[in-house]
Short mmCIF file of C-alpha atoms (C1' of nucleotides) in Angstrom, two decimals:
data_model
loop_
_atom_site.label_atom_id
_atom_site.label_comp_id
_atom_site.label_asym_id
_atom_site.label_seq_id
_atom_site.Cartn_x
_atom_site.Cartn_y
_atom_site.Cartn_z
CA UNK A 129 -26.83 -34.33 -6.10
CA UNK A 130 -24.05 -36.46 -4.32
CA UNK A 131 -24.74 -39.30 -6.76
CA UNK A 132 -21.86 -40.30 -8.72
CA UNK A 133 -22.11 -40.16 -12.74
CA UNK A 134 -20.98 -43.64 -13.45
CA UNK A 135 -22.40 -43.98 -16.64
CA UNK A 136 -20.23 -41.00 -18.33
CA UNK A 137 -17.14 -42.93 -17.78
CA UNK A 138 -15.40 -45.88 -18.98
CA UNK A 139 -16.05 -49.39 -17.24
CA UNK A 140 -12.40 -49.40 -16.84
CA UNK A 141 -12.36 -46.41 -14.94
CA UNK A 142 -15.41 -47.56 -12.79
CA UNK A 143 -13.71 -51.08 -11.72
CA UNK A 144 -10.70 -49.23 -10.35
CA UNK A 145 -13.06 -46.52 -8.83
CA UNK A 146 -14.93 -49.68 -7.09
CA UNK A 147 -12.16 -51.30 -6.40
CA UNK A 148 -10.69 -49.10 -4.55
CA UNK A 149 -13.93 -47.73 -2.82
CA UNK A 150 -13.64 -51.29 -0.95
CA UNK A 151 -9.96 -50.51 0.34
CA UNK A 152 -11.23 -46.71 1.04
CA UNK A 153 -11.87 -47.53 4.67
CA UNK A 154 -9.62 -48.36 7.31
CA UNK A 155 -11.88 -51.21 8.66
CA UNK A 156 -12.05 -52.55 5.40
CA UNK A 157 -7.79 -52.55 5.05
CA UNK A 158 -7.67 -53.88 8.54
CA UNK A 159 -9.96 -56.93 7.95
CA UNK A 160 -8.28 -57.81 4.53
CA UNK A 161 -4.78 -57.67 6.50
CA UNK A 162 -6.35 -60.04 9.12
CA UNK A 163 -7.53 -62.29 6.43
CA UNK A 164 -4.33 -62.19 5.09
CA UNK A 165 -2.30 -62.92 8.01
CA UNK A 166 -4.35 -65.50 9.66
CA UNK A 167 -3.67 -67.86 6.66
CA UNK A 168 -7.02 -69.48 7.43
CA UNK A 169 -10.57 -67.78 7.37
CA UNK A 170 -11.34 -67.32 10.69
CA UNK A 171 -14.34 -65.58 11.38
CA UNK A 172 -16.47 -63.80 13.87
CA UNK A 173 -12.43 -63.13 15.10
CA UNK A 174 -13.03 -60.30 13.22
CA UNK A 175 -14.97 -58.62 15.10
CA UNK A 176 -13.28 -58.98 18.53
CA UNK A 177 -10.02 -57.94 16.19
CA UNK A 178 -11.88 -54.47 15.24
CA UNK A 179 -12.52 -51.46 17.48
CA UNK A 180 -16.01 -51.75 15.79
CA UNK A 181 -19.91 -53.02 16.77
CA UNK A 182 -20.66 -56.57 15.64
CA UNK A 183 -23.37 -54.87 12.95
CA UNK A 184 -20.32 -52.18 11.60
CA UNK A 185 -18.31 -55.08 10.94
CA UNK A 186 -20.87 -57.27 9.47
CA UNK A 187 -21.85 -54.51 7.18
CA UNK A 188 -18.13 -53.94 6.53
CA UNK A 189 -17.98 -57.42 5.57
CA UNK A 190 -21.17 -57.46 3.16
CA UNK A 191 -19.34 -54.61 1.23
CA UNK A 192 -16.07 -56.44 0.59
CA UNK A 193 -18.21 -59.41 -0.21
CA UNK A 194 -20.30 -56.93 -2.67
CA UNK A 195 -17.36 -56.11 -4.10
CA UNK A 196 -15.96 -59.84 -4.49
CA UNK A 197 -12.86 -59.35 -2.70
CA UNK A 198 -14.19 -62.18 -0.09
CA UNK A 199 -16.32 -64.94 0.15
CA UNK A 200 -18.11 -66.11 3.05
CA UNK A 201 -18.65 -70.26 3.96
CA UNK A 202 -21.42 -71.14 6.39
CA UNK A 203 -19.78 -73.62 8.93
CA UNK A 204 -21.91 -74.66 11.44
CA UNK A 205 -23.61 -71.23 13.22
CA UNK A 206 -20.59 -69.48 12.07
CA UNK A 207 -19.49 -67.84 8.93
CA UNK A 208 -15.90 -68.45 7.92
CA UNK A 209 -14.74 -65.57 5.34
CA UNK A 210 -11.55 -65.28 3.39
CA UNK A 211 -9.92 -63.75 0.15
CA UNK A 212 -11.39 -64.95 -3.18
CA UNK A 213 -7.53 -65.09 -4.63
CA UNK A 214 -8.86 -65.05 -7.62
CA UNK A 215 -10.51 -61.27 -7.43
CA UNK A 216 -7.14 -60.71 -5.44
CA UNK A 217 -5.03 -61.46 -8.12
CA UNK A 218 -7.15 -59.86 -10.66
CA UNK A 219 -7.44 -56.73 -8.82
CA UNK A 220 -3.41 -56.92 -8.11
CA UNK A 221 -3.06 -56.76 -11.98
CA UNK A 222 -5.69 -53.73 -12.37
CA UNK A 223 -3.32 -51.66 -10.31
CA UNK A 224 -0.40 -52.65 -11.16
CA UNK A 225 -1.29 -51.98 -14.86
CA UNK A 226 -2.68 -48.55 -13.97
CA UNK A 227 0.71 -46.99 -11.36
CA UNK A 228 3.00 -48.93 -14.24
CA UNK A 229 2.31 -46.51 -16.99
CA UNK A 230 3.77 -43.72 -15.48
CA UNK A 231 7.24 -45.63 -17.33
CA UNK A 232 5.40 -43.83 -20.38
CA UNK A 233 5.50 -40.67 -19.54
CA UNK A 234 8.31 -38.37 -20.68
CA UNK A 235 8.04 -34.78 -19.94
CA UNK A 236 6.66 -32.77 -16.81
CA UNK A 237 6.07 -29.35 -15.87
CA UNK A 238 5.77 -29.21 -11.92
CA UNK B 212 -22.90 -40.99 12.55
CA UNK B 213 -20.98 -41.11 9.34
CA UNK B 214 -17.25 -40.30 10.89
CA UNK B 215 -15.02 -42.88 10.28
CA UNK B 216 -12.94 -43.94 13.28
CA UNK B 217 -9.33 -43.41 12.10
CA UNK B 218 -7.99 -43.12 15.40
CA UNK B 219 -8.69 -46.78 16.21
CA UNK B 220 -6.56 -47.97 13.21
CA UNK B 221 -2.84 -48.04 12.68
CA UNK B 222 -1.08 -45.71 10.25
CA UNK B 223 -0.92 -47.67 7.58
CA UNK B 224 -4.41 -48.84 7.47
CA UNK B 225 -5.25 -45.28 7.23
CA UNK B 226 -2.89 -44.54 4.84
CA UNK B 227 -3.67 -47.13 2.36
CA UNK B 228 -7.30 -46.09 2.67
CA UNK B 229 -6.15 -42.66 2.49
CA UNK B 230 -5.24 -43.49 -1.11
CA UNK B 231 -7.54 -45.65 -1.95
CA UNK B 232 -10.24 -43.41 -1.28
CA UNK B 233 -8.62 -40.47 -3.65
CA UNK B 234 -8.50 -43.13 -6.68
CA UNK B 235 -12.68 -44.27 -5.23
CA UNK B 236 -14.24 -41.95 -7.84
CA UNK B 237 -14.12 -42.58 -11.93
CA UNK B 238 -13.70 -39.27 -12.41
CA UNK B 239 -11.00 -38.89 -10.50
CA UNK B 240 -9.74 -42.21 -11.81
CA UNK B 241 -10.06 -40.14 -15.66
CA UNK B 242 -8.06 -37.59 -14.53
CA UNK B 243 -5.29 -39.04 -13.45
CA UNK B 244 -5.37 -41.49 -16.76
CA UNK B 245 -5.71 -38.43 -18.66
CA UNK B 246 -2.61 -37.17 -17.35
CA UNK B 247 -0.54 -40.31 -17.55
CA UNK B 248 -1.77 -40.20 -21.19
CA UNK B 249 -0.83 -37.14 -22.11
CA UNK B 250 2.43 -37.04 -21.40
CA UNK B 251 2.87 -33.46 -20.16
CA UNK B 252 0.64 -31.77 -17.72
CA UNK B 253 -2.16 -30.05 -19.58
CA UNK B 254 -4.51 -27.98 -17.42
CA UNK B 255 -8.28 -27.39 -17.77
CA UNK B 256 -8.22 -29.47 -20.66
CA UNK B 257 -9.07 -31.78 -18.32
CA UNK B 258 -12.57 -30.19 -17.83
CA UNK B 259 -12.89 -30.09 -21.56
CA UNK B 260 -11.90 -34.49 -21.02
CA UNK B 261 -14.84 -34.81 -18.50
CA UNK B 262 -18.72 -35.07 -18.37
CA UNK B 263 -19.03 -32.60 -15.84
CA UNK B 264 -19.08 -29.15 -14.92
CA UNK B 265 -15.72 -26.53 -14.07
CA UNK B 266 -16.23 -26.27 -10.45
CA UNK B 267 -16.92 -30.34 -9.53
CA UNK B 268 -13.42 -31.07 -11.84
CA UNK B 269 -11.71 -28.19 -9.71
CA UNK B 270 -12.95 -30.05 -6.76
CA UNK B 271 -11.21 -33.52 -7.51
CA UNK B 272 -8.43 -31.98 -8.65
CA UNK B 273 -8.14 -30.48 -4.90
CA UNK B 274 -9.03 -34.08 -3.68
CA UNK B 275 -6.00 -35.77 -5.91
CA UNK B 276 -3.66 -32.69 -4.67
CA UNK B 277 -4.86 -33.37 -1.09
CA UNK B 278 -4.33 -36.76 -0.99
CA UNK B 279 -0.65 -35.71 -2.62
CA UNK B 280 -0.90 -37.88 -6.07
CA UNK B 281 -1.00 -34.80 -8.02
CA UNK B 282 0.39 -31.09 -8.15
CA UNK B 283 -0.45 -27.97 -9.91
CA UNK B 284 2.09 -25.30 -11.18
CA UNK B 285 0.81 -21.69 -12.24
CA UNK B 286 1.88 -20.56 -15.92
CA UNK B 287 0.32 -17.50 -16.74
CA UNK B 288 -3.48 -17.40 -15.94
CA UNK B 289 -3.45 -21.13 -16.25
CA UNK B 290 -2.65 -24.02 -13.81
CA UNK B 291 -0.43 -26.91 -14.91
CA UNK B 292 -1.71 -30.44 -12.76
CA UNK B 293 0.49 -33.75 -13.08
CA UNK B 294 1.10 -36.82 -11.15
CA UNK B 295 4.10 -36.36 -8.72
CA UNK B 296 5.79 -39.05 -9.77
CA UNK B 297 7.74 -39.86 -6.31
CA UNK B 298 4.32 -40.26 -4.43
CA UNK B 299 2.90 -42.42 -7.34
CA UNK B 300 6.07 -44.80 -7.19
CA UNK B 301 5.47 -44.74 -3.62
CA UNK B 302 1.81 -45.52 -3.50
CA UNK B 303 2.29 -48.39 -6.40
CA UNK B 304 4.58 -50.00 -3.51
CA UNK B 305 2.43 -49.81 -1.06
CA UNK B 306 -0.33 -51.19 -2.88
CA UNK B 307 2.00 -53.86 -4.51
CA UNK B 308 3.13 -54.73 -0.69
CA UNK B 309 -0.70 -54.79 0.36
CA UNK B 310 -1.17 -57.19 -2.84
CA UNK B 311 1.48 -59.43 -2.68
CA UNK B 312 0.77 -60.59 0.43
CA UNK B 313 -1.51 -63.07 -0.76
CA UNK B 314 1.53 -65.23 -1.83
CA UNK B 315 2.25 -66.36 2.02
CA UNK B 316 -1.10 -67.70 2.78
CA UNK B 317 -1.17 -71.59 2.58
CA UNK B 318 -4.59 -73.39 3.86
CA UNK B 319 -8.16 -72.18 2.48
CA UNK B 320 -11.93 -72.85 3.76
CA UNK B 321 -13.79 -71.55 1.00
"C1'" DA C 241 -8.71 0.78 -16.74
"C1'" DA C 242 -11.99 -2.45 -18.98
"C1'" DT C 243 -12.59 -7.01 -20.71
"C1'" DG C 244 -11.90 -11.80 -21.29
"C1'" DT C 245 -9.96 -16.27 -19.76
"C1'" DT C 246 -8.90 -19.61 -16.39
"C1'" DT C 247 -9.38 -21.66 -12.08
"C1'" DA C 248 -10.93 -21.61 -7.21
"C1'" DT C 249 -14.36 -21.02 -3.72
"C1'" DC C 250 -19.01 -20.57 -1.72
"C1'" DG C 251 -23.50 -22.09 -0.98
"C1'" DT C 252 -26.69 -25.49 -1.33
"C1'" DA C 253 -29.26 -29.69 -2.66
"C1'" DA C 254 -29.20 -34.62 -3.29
"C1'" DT C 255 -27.30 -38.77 -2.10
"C1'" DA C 256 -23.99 -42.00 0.19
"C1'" DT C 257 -21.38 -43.65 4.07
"C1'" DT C 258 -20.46 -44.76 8.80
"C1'" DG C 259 -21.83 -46.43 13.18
"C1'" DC C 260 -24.63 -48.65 16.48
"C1'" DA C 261 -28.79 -50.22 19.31
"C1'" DA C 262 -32.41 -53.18 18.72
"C1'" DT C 263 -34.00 -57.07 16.66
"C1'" DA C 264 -34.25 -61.04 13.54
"C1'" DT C 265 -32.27 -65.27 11.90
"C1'" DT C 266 -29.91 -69.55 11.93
"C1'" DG C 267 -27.83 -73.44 13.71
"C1'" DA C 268 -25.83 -75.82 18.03
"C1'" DA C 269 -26.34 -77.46 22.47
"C1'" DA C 270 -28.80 -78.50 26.50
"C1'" DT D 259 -38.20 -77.52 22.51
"C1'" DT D 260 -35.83 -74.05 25.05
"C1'" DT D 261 -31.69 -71.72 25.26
"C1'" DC D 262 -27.39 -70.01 23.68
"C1'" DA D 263 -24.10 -68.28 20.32
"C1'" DA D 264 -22.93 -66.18 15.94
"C1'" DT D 265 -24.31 -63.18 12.10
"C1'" DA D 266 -27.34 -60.47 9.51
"C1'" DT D 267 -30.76 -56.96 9.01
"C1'" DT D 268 -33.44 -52.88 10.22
"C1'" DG D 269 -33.90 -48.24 11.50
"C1'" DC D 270 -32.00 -44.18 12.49
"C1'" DA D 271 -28.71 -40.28 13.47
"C1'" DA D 272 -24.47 -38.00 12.23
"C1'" DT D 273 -21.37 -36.94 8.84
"C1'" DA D 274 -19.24 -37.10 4.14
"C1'" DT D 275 -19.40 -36.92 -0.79
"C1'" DT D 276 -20.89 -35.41 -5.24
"C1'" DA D 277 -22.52 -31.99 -8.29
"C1'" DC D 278 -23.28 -27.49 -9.97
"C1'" DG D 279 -24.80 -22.42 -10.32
"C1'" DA D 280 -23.11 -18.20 -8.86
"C1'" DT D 281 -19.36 -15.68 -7.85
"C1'" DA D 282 -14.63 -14.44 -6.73
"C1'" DA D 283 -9.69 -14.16 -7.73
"C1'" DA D 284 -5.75 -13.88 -10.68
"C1'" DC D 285 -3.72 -12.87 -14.67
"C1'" DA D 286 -3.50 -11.56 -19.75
"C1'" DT D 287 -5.04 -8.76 -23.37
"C1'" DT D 288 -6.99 -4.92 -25.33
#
DNA sequence: AATGTTTATCGTAATATTGCAATATTGAAA
DNA sequence: TTTCAATATTGCAATATTACGATAAACATT
């Protein structure tokens, strides 16, 4: 097998999973903290910023854009990229509603 | 290949992929809802919770105690998982510090 | 001791991910 | 238009993940 079985779960519970498939790769953390700390979308950067191959960044890149975490802007023969702060915020809110409701729990045996 | 390069990364990229790659599966994701729901760390009910078979629940549950988020106590010929609560609080930081960040960018291109 | 219950591990098949060289594509500059 | 620079895509090899049947291990019950 090796394919997961999405469609026995909740879509809830396959946002987060997707979610945080797109932060489940170091590459992938260390462009989004570039992004972040640039405070502009600078972009091929990226790749000189990465111990990676121009085509393992670029694919890097297409997943966090598959995933809508960034957006991409043709300027000129470059492509700027940056945080859709939109997703950002949304996906801020997804986890910070899921590690809050630990408050709820009460008991524990370990 | 198919190994990702951790080495070339800092600690904390790794880390928060680390994590993010234990809650990248919506099963796994189930579990740990499950067990935030129930309020007191049932055991193999959580096979009974999922779409899928003994042995592939036993192996996320070794993924989520891996990766720390959860821990399993022996009572009688049962095991008792839950969330350790200190690692949770400390992961919902880190991803709250990750998320946050956001807030100091200023200028935009797309 | 024999049996049943619960969970882990092994082995294996199917699929996904990671990484990069080679190449294509697109727009800028000469 | 030829050339250069920046990105994307393709193709492929190596490795990782997901899933489960079969089986083992650990303990409780009979």
């Amino acid at each position: 097998m090796g394919a997961t079985k999405s469609d026995h779960f909740t879509q809830k519970q396959n946002d987060i999973a997707a979610i945080a498939k797109a932060l489940a790769h170091p590459a992938r953390v260390a462009i989004l903290e570039y992004l972040l700390k640039v405070d502009a979308c600078i972009c091929g950067d990226i790749v000189n910023e990465l111990p990676l191959a121009q085509p393992t960044v670029s694919q890097h890149l297409k997943e966090l854009k598959t995933a809508g975490i960034i957006s991409g802007n043709i300027e000129g023969n470059a492509i700027c990229y940056c945080i859709d702060e939109k997703v950002w915020e949304k996906n801020r809110k997804i986890f910070e509603t899921l590690f809050e409701r630990i408050n709820k729990k009460k008991t524990n045996c370990c």
